[in-house]
Coordinates of C-alpha atoms and ligand atoms in Angstrom, one line a residue:
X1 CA 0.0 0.0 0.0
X2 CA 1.2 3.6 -0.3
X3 CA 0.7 5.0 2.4
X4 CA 1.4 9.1 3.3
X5 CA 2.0 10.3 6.9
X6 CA 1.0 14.0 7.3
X7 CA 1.6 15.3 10.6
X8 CA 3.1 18.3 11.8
X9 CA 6.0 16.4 13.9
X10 CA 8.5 14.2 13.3
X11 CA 11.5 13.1 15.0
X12 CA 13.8 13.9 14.7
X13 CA 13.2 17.5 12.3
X14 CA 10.5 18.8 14.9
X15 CA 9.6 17.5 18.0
X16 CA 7.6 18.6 21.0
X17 CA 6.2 15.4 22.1
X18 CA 5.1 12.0 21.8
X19 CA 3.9 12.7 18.2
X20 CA 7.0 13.2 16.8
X21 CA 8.4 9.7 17.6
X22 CA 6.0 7.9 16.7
X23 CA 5.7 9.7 13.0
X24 CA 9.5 9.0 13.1
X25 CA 9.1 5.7 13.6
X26 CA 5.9 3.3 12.5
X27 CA 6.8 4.6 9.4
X28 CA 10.5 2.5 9.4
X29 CA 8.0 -0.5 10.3
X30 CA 5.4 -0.5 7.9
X31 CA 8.3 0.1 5.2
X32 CA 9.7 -3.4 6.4
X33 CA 6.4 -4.9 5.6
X34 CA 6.6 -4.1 2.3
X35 CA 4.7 -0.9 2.0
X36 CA 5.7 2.3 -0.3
X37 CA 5.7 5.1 3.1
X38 CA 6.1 9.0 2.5
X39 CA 6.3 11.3 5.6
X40 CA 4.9 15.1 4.8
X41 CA 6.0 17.8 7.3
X42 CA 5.8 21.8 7.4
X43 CA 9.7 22.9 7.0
X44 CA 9.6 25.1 10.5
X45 CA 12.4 28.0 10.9
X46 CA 14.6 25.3 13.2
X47 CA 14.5 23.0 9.9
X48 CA 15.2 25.9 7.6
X49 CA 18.1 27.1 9.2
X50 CA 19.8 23.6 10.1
X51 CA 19.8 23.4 6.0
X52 CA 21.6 26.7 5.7
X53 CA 24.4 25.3 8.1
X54 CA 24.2 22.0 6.7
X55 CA 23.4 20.3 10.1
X56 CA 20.6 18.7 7.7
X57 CA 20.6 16.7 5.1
X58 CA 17.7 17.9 2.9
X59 CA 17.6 19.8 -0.1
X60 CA 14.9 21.9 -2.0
X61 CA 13.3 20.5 -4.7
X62 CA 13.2 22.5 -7.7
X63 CA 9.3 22.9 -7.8
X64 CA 6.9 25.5 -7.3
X65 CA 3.6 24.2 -5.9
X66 CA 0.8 27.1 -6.2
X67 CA -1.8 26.1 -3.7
X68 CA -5.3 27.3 -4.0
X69 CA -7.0 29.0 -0.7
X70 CA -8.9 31.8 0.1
X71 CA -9.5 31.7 -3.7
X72 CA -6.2 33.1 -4.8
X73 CA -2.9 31.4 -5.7
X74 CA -0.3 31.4 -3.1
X75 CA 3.4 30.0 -3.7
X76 CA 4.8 27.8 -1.6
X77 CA 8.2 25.3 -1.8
X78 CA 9.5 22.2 -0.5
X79 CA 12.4 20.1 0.7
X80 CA 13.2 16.5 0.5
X81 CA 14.7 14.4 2.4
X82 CA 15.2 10.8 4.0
X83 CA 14.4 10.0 7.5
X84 CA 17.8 9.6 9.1
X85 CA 19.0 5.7 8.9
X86 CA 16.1 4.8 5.9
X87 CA 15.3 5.5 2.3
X88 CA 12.2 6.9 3.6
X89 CA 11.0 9.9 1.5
X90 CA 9.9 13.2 3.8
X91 CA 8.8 16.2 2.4
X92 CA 8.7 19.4 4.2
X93 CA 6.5 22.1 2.6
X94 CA 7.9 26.0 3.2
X95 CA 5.9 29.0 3.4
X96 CA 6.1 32.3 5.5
X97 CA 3.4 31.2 7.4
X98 CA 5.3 28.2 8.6
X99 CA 8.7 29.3 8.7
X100 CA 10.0 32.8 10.7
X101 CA 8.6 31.6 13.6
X102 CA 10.5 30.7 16.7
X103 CA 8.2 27.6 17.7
X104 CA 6.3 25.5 16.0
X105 CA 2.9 26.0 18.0
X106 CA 1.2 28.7 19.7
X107 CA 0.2 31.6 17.3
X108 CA -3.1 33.1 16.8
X109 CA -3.4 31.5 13.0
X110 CA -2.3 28.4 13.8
X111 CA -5.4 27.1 12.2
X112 CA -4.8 28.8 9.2
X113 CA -1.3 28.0 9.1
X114 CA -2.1 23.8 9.6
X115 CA -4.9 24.2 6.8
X116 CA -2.4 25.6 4.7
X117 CA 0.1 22.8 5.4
X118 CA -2.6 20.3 5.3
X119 CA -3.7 21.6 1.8
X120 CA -0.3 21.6 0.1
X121 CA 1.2 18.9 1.3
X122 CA -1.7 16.7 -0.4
X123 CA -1.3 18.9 -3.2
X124 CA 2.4 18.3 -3.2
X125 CA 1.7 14.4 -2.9
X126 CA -0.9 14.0 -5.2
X127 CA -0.3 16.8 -8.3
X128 CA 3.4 17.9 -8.1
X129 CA 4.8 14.5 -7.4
X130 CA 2.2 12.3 -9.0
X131 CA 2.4 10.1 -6.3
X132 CA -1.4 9.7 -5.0
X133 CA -1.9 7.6 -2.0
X134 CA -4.0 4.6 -1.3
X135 CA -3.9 6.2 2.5
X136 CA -3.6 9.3 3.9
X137 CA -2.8 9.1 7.8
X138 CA -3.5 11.9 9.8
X139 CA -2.5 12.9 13.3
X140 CA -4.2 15.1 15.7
X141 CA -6.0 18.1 14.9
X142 CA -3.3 19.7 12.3
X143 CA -3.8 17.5 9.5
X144 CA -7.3 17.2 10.2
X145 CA -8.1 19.7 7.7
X146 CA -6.3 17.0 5.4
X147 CA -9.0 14.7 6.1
X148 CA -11.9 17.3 5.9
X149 CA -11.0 18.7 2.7
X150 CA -10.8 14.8 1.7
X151 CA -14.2 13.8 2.5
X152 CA -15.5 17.4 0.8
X153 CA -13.9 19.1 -1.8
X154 CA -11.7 16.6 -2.8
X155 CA -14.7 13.8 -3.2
X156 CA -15.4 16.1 -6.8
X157 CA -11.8 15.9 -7.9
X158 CA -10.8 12.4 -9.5
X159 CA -7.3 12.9 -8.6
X160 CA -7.9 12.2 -4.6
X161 CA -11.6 11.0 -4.7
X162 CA -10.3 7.1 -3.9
X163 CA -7.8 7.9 -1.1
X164 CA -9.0 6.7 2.4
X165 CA -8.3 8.2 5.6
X166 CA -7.2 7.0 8.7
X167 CA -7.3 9.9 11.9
X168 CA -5.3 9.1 14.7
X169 CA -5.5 11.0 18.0
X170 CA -2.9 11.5 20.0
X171 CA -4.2 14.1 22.7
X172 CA -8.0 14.7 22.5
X173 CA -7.5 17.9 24.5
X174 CA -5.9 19.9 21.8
X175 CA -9.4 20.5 19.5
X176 CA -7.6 23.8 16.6
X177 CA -11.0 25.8 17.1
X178 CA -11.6 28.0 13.7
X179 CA -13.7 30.3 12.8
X180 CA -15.9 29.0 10.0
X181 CA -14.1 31.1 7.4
X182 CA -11.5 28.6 7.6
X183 CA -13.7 26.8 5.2
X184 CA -13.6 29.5 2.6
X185 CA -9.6 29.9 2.5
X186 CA -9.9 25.9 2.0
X187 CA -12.8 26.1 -0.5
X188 CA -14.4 23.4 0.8
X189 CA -18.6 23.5 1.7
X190 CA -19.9 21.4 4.2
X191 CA -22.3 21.2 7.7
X192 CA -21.7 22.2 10.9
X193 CA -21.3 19.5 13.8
X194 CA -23.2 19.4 16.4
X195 CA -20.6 20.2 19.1
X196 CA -19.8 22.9 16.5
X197 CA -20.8 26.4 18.4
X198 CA -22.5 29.2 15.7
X199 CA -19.6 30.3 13.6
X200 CA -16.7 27.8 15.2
X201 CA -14.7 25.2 13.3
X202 CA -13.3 22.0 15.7
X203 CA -10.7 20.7 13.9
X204 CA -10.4 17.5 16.0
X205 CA -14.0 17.2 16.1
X206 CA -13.9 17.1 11.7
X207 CA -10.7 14.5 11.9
X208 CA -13.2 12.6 14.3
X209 CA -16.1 12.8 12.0
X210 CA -14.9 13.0 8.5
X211 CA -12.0 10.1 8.4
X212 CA -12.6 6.7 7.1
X213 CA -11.3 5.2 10.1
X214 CA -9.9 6.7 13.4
X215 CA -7.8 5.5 16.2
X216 CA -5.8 6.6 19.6
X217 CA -2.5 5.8 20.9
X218 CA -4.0 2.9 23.5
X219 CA -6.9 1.1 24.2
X220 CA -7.3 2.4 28.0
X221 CA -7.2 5.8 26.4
X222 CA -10.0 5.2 23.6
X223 CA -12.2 3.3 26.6
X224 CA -11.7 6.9 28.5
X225 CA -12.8 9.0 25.3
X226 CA -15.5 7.5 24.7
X227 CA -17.0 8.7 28.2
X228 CA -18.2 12.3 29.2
X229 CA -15.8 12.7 31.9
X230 CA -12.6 11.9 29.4
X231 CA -14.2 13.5 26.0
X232 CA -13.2 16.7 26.2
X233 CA -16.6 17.7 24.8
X234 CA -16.4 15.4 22.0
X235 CA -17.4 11.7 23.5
X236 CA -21.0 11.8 21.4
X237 CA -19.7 12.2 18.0
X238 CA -16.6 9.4 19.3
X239 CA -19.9 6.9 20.4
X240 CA -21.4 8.1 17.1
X241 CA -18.4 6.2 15.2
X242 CA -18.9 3.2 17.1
X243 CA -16.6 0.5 16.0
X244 CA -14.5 2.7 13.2
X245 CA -12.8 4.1 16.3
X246 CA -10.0 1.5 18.2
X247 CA -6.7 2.3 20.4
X248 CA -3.3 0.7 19.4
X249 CA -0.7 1.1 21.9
X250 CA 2.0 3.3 20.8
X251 CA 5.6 1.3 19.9
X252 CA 9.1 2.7 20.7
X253 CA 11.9 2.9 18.4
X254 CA 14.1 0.4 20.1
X255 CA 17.0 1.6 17.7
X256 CA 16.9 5.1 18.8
X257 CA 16.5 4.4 22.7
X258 CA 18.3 1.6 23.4
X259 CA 20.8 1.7 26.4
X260 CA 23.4 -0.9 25.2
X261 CA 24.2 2.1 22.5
X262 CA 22.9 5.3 23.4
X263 CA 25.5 7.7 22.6
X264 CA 24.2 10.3 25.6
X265 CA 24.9 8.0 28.3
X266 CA 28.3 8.1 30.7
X267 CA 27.8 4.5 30.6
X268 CA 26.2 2.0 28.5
X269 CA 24.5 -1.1 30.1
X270 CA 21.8 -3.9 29.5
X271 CA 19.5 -5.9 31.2
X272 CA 22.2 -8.3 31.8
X273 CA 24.6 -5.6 32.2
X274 CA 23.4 -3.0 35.1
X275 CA 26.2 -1.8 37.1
X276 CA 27.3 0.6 34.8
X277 CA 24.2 2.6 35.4
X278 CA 25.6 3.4 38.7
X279 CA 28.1 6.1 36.4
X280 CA 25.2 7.3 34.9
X281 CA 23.8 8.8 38.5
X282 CA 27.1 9.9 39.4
X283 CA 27.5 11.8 36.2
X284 CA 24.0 13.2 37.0
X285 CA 24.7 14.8 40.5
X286 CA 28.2 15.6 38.9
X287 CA 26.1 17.7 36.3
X288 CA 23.5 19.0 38.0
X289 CA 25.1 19.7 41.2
X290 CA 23.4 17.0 43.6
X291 CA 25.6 15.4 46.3
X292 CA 27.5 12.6 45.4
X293 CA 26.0 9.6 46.5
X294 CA 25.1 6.6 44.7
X295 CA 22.9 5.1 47.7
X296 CA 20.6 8.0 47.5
X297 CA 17.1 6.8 45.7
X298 CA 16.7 9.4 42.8
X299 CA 13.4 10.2 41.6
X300 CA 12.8 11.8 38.0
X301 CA 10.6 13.8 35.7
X302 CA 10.9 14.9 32.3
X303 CA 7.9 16.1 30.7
X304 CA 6.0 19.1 29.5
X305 CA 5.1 21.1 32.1
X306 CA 1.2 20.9 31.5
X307 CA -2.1 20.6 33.7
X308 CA -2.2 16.8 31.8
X309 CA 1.3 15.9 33.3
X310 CA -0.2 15.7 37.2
X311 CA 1.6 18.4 38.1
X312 CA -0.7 19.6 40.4
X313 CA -0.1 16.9 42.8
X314 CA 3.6 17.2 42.3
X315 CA 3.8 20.0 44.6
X316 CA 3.2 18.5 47.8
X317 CA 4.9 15.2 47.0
X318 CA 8.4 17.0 46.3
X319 CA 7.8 18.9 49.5
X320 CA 7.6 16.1 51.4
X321 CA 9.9 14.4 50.3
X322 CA 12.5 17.1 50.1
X323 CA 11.9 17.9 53.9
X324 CA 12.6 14.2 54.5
X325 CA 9.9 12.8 55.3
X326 CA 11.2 9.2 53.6
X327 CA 14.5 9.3 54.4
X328 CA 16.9 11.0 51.8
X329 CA 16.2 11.7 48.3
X330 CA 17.2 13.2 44.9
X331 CA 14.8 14.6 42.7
X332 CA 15.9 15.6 38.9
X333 CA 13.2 17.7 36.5
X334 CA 13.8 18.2 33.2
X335 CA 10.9 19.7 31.5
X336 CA 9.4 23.4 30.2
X337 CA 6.2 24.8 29.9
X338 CA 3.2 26.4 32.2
X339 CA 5.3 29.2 34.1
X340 CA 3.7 28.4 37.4
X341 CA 4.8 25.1 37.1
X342 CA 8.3 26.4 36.1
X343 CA 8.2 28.7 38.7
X344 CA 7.1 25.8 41.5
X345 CA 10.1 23.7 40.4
X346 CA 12.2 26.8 40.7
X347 CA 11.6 27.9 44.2
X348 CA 12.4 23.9 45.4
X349 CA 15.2 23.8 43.4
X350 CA 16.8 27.3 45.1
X351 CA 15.3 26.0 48.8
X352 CA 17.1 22.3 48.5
X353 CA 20.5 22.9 46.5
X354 CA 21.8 19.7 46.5
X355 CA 18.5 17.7 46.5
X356 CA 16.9 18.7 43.8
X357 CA 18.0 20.1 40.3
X358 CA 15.6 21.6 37.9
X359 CA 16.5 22.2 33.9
X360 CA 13.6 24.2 32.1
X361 CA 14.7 23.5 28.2
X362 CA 14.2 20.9 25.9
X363 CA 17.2 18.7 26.2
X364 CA 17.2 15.6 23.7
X365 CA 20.8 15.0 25.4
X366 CA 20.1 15.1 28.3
X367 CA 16.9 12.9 28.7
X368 CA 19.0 9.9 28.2
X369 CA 21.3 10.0 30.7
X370 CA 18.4 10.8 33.4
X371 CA 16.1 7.7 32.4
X372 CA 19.4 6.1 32.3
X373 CA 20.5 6.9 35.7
X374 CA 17.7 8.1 37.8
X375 CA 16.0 5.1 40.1
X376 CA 12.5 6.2 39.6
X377 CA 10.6 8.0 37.0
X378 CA 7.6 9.8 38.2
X379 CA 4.4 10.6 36.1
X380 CA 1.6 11.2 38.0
X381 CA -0.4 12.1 35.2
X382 CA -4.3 13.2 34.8
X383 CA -5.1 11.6 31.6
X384 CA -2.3 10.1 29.3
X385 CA -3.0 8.7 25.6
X386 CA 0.0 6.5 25.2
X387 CA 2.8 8.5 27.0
X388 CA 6.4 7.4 26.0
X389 CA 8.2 8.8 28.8
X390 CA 7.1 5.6 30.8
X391 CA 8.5 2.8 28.2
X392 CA 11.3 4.2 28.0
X393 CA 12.0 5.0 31.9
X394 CA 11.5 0.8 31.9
X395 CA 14.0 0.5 28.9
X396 CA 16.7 2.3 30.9
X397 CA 16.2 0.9 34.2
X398 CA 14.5 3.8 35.7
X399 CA 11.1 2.2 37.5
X400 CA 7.9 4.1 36.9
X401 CA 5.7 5.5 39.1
X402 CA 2.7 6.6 37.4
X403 CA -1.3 6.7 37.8
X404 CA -3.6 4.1 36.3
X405 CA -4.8 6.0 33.2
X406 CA -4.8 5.7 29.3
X407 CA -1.8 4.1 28.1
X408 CA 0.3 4.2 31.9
X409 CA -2.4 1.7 32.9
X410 CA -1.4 -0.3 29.7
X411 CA 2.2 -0.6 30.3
X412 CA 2.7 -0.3 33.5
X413 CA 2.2 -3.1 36.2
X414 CA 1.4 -2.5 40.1
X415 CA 4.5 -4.3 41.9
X416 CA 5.4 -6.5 38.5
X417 CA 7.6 -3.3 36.4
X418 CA 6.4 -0.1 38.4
X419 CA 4.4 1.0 41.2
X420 CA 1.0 2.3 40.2
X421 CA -2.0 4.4 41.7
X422 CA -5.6 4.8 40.8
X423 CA -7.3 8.3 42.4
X424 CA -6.3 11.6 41.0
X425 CA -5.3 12.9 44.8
X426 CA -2.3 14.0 46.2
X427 CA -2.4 11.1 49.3
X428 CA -2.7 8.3 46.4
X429 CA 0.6 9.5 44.5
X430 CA 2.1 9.7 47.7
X431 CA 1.8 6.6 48.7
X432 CA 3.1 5.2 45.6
X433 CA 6.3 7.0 46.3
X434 CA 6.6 5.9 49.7
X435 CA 6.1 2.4 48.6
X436 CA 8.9 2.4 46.6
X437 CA 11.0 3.9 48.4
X438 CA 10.5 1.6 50.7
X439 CA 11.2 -1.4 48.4
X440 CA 14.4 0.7 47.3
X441 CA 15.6 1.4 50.6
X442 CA 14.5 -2.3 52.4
X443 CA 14.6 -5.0 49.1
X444 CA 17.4 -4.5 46.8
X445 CA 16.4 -7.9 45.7
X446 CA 12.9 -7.5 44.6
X447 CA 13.9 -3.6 43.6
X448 CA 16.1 -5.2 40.9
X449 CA 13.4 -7.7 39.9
X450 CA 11.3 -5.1 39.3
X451 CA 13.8 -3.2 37.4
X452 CA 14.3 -5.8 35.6
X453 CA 11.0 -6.7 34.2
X454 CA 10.4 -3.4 33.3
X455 CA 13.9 -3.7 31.1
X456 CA 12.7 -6.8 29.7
X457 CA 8.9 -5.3 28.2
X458 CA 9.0 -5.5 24.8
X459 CA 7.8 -2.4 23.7
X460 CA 8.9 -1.9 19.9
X461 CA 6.5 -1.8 17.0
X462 CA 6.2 -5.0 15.9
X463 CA 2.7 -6.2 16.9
X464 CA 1.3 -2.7 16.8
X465 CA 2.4 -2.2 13.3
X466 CA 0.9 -5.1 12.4
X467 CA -2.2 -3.9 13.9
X468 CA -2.1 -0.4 12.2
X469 CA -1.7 -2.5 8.8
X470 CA -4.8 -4.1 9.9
X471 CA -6.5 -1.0 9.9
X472 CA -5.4 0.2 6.6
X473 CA -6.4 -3.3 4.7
X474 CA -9.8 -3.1 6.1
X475 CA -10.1 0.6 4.2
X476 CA -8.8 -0.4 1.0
X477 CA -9.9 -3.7 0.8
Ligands
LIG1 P1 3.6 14.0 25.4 O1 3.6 13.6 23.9 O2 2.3 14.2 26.0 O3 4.5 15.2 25.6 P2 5.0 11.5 25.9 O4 5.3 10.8 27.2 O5 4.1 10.7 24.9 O6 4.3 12.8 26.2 O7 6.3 11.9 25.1 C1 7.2 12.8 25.6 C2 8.5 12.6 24.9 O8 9.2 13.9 24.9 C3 9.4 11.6 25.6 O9 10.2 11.1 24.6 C4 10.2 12.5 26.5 O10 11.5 12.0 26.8 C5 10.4 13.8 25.7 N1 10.5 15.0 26.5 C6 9.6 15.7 27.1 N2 10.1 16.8 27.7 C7 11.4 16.9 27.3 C8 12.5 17.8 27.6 N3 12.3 18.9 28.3 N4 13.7 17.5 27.1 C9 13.9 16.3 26.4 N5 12.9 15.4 26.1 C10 11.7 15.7 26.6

């Protein structure tokens, strides 16, 4: 099957999350099952500029594409590439609207500047490359308008009319709310949604409806979306697609995060290897100005600093056990986002020099070396589709703490590979953490075992991919 990936992350061009390793990697698997895989991408000002310094290696293509919105022709170009390590094609479409900004998320048009991505990189696809795919697979609310223009507009055109579309969510919460004249600048007509307010445009709520298929990154998490209380206003129209809508656990790229050759680490090690770990702690305190002590149990976090993280309950857990109230502890962040988060982390950090370290930046060499050295790996978290953070925390020896939802309560075992909570309370995290410090401090014995197993999972993409095949057969077929 061909089958084109249209998302706007991928590791490792542009990454602020989850998304981007998992468009950076099912791809690799699917292509080892025989199918013909293109990645599509907006080329971001980070992606630009690494070309001018030739940190990447992409090139323009010599094309002009002349995309058709808001009823005018605007120019845009593109450069191709490979995804590092493959023959993979990726495609990264350039526009002002994409490029000259500092981040990739977080402007008022970012609506208009995903439609605009969405748009051409079909275009690109489909009319510049005459390469028109059997499957377009969308992710999250960005390339939704991919999908809606599909099911609309593109239904009259004979060039795309046959392509299926398969929607996968990745975080429900983020809907890319338009106003309707978003339609217009994608000359597209269709009817409002229900859970469409006068005049509004839902982006996830169109992926949702419009898309042959649709999935999410675990099956806890599309039980949870499905409800009212996990929904995020959108659980009806989810119901509404009944059966089209599954959750396939999220793989890792075992290649990339492997600890028998990660690059980042002080020390490499295995499963049947572990003592080197040990230099991987020291080098940590060494770095971040912790006390020297390997005995010490040290407790990690590296995430975006968002309400969906559990940070709320993190503040009275780190006080706690800052002040002692478990014996010592260490207690690394690594993370950036919400200020008052940043700010929390900040003030323990200056009040326990020595205990605690904080590092508000996004650090791709740095997050080995803490799974890969920290004892625990906390995630606390209110909802989470898949998260990654978790998988690979067990990969590298780093045993998770993390509450029972969405795809933590897929992965993670109570006592087995982690130790795991159920209520969304302060008192129930706690005692998580106490009961592994307590294994940690008492049990060395059963603390390895538990390390162990987590080391063990196997967490790549092989049965995943073969379910995400699945899905795609049962479109085309
Ligand atoms: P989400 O996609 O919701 O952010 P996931 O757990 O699915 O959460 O994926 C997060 C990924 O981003 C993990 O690979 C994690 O290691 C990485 N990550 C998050 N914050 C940082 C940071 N500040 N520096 C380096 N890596 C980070």
């Amino acid at each position: 099957m061909k089958i084109l990936f249209i998302s706007a992350e991928v590791y490792p061009f542009a990454k602020r999350g989850g998304l981007a390793d998992v468009v950076g990697s099912l791809p690799k698997e699917l292509v080892k099952m025989g199918h013909d895989v293109r990645v599509v991408i907006p080329a971001y000002n980070d992606i630009e500029r690494n070309y001018a310094t030739g940190d990447l290696d992409i090139e323009p293509m010599p094309i002009h594409l002349s995309v058709q919105v808001d009823g005018i022709y605007t120019e845009a170009g593109a450069f191709s590439g490979k995804l590092p390590g493959t023959e993979i094609p990726i495609y990264f479409i350039a526009h002002q609207l994409l490029l000259g900004r500092p981040e990739i998320y977080g402007y008022p048009d970012d609506v208009y500047r995903f439609a605009f991505f969405s748009k051409a990189g079909l275009q690109l696809m489909v009319e510049t490359l005459d390469w028109t795919p059997d499957i377009v697979h969308a992710h999250d609310w960005h390339t939704a308008p991919a999908v809606t223009w599909l099911a609309t507009a593109g239904q009259s055109d004979q060039r795309y009319a046959d392509i299926k579309t398969l929607f996968t969510i990745h975080n429900l919460a983020h809907h890319g709310k338009a106003k309707w004249h978003i339609f217009n600048y994608l000359q597209l007509h269709t009817h409002s949604l229900e859970e469409e307010a006068y005049d509004e445009v839902n982006f996830m709520g169109r992926g949702i409806y419009h898309a042959h298929k649709v999935n999410t990154v675990s099956p806890t998490y599309a039980g949870e979306i499905v409800t009212r209380a996990g929904g995020t206003g959108l659980s009806g129209l989810l119901q509404h697609r009944g059966s089209d809508v599954s959750g396939i656990l999220n793989g890792l790229d075992t290649e990339v995060w492997n600890p028998a050759k990660d690059k980042n680490l002080k020390a490499r090690f295995s499963v049947g290897k572990i003592a080197p770990r040990k230099k991987n702690k020291a080098e940590l305190q060494k770095q971040l100005g912790l006390e020297l002590n390997p005995d010490v149990p040290m407790m990690a976090m590296i995430s975006r600093l968002d309400h969906q993280k559990g940070l709320d309950l993190m503040g009275e857990v780190v006080y706690r056990l800052m002040e002692g109230e478990s014996g010592p502890v260490q207690m690394v962040l690594l993370g950036s986002g919400q200020p008052e988060y940043e700010e929390m982390f900040r003030q323990f950090a200056d009040r326990y020099p020595g205990k605690m370290a904080a590092v508000f930046a996004y650090r791709a060499d740095l997050a080995p070396l803490i799974y890969g050295g920290s004892d625990m790996f906390l995630m606390p978290s209110l909802f989470e589709p898949c998260g990654l953070g978790q998988l690979i925390s067990m990969r590298y020896g780093s045993v998770p703490i993390v509450r029972a939802t969405g795809g933590l309560a897929d992965t993670v075992e109570d006592g087995e590979t982690g130790f795991v909570f159920d209520t969304y309370t302060t008192n129930s995290f706690w005692h998580a953490v106490q009961r592994a410090i307590y294994v940690y401090n008492t049990d060395q014995p059963l603390w390895k075992k538990i390390q162990k197993s987590g080391m063990k999972q196997d967490f790549s993409w092989g049965q995943s991919a073969l379910r995400y095949e699945q899905l795609y057969k049962s479109m085309v077929d």
